[in-house]
Tab-separated table of N, CA and C in Angstrom:
chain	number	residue	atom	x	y	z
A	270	UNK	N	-74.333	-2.213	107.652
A	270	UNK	CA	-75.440	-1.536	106.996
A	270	UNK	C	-76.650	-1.574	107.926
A	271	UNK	N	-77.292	-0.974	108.166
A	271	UNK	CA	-78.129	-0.111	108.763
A	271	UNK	C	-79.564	0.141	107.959
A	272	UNK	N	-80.966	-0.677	108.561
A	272	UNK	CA	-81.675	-0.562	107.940
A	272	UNK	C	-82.786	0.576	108.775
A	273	UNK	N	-83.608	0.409	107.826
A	273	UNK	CA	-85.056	1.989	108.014
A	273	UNK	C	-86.484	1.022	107.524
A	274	UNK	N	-87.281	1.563	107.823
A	274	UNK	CA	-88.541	1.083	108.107
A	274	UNK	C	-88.510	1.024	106.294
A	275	UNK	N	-88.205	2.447	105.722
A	275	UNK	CA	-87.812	2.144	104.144
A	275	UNK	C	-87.461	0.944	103.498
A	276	UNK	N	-86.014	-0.054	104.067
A	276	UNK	CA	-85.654	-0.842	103.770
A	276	UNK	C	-85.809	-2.415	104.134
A	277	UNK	N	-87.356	-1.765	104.038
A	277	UNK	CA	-87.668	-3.029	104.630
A	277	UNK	C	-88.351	-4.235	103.620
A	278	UNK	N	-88.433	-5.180	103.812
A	278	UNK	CA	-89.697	-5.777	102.922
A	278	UNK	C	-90.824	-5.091	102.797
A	279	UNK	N	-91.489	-5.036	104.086
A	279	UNK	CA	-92.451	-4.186	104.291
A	279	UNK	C	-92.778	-2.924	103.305
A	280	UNK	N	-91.817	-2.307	103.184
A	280	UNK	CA	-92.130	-0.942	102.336
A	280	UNK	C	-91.758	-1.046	100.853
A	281	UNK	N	-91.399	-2.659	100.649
A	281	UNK	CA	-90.929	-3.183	99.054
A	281	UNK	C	-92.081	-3.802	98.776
A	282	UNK	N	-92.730	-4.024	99.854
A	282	UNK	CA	-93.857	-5.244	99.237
A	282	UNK	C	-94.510	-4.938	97.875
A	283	UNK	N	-95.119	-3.426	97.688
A	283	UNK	CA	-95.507	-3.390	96.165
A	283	UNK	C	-94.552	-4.044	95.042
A	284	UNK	N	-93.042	-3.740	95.234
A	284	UNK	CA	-92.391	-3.990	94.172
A	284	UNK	C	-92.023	-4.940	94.375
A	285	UNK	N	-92.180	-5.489	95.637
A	285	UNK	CA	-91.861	-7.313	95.124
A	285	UNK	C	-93.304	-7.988	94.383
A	286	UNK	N	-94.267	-7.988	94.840
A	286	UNK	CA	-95.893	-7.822	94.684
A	286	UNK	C	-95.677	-7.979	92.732
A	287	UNK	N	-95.141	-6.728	92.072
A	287	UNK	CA	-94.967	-6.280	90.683
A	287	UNK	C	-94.231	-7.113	90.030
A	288	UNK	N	-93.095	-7.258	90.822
A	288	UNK	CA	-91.565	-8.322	89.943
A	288	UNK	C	-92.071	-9.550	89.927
A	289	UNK	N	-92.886	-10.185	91.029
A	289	UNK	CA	-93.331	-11.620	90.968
A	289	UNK	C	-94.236	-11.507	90.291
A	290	UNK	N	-94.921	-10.965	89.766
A	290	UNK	CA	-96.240	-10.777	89.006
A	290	UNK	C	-95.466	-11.169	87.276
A	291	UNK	N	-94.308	-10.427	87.280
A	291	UNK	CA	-93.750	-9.801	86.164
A	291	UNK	C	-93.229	-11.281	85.805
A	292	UNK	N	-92.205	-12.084	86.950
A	292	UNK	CA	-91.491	-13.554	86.616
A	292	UNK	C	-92.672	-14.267	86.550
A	293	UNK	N	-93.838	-14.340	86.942
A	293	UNK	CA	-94.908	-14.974	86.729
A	293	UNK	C	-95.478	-15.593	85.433
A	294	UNK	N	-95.564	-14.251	84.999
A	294	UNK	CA	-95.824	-13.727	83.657
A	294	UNK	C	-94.685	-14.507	82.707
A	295	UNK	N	-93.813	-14.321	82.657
A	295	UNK	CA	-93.179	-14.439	82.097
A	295	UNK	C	-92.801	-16.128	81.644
A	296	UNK	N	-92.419	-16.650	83.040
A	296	UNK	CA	-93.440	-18.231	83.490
A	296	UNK	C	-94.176	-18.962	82.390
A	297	UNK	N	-95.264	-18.114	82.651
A	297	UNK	CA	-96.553	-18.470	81.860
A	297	UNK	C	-96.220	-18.452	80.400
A	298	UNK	N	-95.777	-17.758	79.616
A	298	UNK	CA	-95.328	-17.177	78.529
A	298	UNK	C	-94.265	-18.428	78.008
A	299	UNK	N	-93.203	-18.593	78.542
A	299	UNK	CA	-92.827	-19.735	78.127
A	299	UNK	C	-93.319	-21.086	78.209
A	300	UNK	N	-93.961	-21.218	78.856
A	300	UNK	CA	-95.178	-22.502	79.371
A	300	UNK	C	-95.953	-22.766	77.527
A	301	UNK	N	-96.485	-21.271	77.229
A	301	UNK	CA	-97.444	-21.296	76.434
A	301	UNK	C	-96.374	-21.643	74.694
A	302	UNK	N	-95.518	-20.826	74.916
A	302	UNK	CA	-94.542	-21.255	73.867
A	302	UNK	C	-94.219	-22.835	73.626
A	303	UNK	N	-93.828	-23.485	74.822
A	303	UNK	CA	-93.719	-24.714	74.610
A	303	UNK	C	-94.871	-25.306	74.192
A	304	UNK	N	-96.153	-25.160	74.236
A	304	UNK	CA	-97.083	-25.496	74.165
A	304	UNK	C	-97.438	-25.608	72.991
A	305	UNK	N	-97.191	-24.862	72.149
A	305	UNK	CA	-97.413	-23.974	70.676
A	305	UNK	C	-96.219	-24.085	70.058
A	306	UNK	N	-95.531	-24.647	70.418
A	306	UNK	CA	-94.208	-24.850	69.621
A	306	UNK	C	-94.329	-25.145	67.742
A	307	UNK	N	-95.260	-25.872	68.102
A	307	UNK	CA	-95.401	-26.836	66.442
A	307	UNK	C	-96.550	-25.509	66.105
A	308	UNK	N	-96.765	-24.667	66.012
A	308	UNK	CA	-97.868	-23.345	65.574
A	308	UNK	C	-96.971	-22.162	64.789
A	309	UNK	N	-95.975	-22.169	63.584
A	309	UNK	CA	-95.422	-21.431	63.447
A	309	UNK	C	-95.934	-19.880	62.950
A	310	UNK	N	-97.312	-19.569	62.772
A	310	UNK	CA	-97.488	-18.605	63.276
A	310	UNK	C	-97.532	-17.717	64.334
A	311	UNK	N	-98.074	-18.525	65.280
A	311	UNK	CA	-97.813	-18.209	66.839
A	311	UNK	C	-96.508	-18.281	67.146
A	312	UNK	N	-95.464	-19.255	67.089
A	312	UNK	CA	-94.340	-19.149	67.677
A	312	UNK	C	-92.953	-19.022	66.930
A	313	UNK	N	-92.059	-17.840	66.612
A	313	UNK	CA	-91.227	-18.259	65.405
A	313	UNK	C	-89.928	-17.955	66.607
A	314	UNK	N	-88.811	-18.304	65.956
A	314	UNK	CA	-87.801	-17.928	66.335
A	314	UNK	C	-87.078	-16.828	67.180
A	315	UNK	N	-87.631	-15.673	66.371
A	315	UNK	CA	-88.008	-14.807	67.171
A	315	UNK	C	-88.853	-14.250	68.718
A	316	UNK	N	-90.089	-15.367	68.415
A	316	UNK	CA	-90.548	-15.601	69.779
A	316	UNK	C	-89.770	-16.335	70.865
A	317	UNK	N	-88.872	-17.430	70.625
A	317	UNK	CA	-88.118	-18.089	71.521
A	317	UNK	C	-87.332	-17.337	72.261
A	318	UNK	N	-86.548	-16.202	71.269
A	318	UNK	CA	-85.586	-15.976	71.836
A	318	UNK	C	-85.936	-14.455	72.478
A	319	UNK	N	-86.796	-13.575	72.465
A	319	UNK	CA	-87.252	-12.648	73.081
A	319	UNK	C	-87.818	-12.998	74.267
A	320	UNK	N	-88.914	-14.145	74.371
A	320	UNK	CA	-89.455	-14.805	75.889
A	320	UNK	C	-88.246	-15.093	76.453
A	321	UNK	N	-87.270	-15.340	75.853
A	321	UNK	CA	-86.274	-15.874	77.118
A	321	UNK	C	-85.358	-14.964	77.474
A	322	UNK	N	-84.979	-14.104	76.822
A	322	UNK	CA	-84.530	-12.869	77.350
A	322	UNK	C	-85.277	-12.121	78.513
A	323	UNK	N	-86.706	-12.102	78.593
A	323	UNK	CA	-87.747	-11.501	79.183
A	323	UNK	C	-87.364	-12.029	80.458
A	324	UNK	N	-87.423	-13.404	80.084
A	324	UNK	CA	-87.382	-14.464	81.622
A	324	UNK	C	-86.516	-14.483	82.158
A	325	UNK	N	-85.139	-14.336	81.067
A	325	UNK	CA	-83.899	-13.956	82.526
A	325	UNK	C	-84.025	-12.849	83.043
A	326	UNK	N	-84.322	-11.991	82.699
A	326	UNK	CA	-84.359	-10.384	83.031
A	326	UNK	C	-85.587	-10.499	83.841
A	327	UNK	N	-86.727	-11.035	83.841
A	327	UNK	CA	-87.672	-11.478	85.240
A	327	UNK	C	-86.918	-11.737	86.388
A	328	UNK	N	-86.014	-12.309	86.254
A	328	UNK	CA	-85.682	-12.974	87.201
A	328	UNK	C	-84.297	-12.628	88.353
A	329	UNK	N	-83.746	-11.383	86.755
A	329	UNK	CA	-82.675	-10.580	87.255
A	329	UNK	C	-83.713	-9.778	88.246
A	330	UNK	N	-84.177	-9.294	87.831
A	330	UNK	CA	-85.532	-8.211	88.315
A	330	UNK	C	-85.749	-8.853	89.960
A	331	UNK	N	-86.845	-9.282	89.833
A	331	UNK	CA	-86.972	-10.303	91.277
A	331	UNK	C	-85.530	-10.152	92.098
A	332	UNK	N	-84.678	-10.916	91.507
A	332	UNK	CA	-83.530	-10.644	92.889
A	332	UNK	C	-83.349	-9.641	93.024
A	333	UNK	N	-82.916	-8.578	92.136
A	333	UNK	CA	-82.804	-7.222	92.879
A	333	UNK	C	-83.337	-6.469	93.738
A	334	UNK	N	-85.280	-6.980	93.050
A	334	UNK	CA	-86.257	-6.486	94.176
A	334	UNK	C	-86.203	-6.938	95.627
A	335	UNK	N	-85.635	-8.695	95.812
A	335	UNK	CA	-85.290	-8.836	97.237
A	335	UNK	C	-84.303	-8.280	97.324
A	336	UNK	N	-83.188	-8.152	97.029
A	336	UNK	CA	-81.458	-7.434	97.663
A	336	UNK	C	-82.203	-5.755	97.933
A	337	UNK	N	-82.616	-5.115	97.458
A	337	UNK	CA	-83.087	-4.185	97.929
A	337	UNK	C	-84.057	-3.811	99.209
A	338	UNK	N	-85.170	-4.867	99.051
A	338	UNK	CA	-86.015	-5.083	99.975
A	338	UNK	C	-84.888	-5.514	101.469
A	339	UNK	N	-84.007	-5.778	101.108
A	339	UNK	CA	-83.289	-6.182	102.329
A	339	UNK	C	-82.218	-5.030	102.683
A	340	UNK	N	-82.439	-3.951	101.913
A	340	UNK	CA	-81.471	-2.457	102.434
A	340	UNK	C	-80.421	-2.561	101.291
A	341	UNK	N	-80.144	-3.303	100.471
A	341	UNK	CA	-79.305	-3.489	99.758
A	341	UNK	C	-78.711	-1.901	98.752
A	342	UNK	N	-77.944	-1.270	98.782
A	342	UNK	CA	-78.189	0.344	98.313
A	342	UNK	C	-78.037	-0.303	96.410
A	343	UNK	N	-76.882	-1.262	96.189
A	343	UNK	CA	-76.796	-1.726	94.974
A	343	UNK	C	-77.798	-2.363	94.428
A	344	UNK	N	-78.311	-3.551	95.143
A	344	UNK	CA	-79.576	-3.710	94.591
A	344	UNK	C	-80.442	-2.681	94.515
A	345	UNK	N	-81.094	-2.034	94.839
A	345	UNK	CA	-81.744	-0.841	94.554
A	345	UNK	C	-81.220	0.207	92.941
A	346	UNK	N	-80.242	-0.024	93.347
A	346	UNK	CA	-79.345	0.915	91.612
A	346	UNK	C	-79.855	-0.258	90.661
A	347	UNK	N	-79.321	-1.461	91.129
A	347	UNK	CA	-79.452	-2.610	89.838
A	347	UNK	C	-81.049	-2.654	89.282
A	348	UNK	N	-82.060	-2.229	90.478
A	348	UNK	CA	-83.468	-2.971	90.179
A	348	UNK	C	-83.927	-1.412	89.343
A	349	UNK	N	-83.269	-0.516	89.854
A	349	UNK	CA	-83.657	1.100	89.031
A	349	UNK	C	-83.019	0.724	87.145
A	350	UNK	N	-81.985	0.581	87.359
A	350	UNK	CA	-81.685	0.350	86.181
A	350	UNK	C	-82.114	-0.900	84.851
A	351	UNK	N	-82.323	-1.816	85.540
A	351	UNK	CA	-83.076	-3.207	84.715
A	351	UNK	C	-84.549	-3.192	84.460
A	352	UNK	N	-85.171	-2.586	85.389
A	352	UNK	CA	-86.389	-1.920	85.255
A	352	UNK	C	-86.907	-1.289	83.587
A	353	UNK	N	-86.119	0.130	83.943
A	353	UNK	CA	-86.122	1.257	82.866
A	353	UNK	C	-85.756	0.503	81.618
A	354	UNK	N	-84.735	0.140	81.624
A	354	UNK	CA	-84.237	-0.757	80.462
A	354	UNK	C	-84.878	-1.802	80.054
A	355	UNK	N	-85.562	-2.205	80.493
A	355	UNK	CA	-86.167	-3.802	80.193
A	355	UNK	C	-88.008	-2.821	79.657
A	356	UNK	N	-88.330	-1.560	80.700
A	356	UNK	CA	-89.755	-0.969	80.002
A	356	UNK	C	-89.724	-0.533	78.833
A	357	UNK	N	-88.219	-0.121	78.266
A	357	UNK	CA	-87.405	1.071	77.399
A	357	UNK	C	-88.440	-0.529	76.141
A	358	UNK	N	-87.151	-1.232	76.506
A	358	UNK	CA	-87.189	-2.656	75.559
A	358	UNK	C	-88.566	-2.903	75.197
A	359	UNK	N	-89.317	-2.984	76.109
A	359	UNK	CA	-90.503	-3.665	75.754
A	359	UNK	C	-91.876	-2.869	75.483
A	360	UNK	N	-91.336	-1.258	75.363
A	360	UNK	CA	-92.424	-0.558	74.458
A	360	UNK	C	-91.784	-0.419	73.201
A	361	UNK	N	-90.858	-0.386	72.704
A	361	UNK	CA	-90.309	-1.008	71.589
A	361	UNK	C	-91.128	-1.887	71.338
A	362	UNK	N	-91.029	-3.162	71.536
A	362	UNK	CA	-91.651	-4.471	71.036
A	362	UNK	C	-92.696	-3.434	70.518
A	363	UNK	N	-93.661	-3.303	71.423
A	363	UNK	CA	-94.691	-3.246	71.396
A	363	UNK	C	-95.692	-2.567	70.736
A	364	UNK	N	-94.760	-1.086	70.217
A	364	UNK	CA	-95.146	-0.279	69.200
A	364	UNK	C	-94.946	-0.666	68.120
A	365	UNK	N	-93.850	-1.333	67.726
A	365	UNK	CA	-93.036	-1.549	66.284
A	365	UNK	C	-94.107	-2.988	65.567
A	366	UNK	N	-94.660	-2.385	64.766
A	366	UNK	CA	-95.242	-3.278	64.051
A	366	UNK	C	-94.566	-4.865	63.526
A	367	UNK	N	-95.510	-5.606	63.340
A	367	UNK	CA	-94.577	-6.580	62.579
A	367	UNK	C	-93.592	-7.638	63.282
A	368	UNK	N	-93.189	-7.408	64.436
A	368	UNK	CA	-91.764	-7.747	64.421
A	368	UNK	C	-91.874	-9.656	65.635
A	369	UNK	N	-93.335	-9.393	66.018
A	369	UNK	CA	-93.550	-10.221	66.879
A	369	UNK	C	-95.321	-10.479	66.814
A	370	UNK	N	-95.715	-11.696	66.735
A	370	UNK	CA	-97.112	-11.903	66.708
A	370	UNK	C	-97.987	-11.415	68.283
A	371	UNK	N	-99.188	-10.550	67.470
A	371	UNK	CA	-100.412	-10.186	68.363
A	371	UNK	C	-99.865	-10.602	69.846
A	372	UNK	N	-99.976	-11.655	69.901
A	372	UNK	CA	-100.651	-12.017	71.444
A	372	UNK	C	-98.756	-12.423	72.175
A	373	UNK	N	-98.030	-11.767	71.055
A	373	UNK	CA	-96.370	-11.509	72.618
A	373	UNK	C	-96.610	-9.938	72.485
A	374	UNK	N	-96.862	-9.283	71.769
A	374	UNK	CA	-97.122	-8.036	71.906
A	374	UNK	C	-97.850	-7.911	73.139
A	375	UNK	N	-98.935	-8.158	73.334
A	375	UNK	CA	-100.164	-8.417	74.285
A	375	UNK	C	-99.319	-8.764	75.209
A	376	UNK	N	-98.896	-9.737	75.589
A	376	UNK	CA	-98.046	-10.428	76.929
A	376	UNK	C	-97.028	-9.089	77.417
A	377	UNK	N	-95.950	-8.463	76.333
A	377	UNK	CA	-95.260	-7.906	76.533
A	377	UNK	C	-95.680	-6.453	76.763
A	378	UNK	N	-97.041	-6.141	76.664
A	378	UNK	CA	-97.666	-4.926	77.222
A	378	UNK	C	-97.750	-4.945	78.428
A	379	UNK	N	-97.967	-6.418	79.120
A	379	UNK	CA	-99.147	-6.765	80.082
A	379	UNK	C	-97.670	-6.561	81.062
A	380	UNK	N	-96.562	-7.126	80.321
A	380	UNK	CA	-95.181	-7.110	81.636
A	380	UNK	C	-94.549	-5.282	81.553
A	381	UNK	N	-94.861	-4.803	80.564
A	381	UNK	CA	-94.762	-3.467	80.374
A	381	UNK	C	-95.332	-2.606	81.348
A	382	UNK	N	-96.502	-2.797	81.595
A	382	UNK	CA	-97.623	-2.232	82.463
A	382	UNK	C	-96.609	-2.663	84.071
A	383	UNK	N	-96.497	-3.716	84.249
A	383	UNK	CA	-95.649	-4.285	85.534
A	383	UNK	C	-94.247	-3.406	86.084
A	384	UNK	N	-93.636	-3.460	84.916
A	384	UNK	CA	-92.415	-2.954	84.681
A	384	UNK	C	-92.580	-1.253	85.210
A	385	UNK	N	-93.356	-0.854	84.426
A	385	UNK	CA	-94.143	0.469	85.096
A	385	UNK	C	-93.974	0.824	86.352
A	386	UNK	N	-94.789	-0.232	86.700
A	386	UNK	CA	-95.212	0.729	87.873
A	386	UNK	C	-93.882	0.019	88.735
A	387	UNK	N	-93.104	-0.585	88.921
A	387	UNK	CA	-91.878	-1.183	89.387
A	387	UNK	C	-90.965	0.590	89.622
A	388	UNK	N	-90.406	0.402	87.975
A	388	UNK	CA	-89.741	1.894	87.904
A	388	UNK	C	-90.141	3.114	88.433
A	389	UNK	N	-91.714	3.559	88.699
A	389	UNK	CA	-92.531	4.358	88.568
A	389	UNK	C	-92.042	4.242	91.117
A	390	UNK	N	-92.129	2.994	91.480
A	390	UNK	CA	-92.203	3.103	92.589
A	390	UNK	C	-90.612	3.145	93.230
A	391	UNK	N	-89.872	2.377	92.609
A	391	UNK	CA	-88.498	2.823	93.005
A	391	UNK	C	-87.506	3.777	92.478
A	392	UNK	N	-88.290	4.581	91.481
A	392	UNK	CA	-87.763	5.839	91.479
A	392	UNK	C	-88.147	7.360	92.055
A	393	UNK	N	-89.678	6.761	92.974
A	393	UNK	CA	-90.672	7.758	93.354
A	393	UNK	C	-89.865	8.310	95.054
A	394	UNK	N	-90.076	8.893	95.158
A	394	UNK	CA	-89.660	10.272	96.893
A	394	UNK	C	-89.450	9.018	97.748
A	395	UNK	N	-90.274	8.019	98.068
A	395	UNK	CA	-90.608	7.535	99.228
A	395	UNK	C	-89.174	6.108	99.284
A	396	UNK	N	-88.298	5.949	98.092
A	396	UNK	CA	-87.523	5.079	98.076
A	396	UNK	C	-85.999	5.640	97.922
A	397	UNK	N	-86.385	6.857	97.408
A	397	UNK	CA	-84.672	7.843	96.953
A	397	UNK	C	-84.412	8.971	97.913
A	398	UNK	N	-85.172	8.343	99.586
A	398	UNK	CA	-84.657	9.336	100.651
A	398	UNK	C	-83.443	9.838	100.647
A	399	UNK	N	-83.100	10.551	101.336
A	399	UNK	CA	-81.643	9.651	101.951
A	399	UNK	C	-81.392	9.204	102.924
A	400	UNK	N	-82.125	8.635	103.525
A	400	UNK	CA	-81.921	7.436	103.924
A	400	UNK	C	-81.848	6.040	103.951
A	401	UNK	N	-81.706	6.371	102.284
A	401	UNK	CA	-81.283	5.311	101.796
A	401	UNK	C	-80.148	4.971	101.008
């Protein structure tokens, strides 16, 4: 395999820049859960198990963004696809009333917004050459 100035870190840096922002986030989020554990308004069941879905899928995310950053053509499919799916997921949350307290809504906007612009850059001209 055969790399291009494209496949470089260099020209991933935004979307690695985004995904670490995103596992960051996400990080933090369970940090704060544990924290708040005994707050069952703030934290129900539901919250456990959605942050941690988030966080593996952070983290799926992240590697793909390096396997790609390194020319990877699959990583690149994998990070296009977990992306979309994981933004799909989490404007769901985020519209649907009810289903999760204020401030994971809030969190899950904030990785929404991330997720964005992730999808928004590895599905944009400058990554779906072909030369890649």
């Amino acid at each position: 395999m055969t790399t291009t100035p494209r496949t470089t870190a260099a020209g991933f840096r935004p979307v690695l820049l985004l995904t670490g922002a995103y596992a960051a986030l996400c990080v933090l989020t369970l940090v704060v859960i544990v924290l708040f554990r005994n707050h069952p308004a703030m934290v129900t069941d539901a919250v456990w198990v959605r942050a941690t879905i988030v966080f593996a899928s952070s983290l799926l995310t992240l590697a793909f963004a390096r396997s790609a950053a390194r020319g990877s053509r699959k990583g690149l499919l994998r990070l296009r696809i977990v992306s979309a799916v994981m933004l799909v997921a989490i404007v769901v949350i985020v519209v649907l009333p009810g289903l999760f307290p204020v401030w994971l809504r809030i969190e899950q906007a904030a990785c929404g917004l991330l997720l964005l612009g992730v999808t928004v850059l590895v599905n944009g001209r400058r990554l779906r050459s072909p030369s890649r």
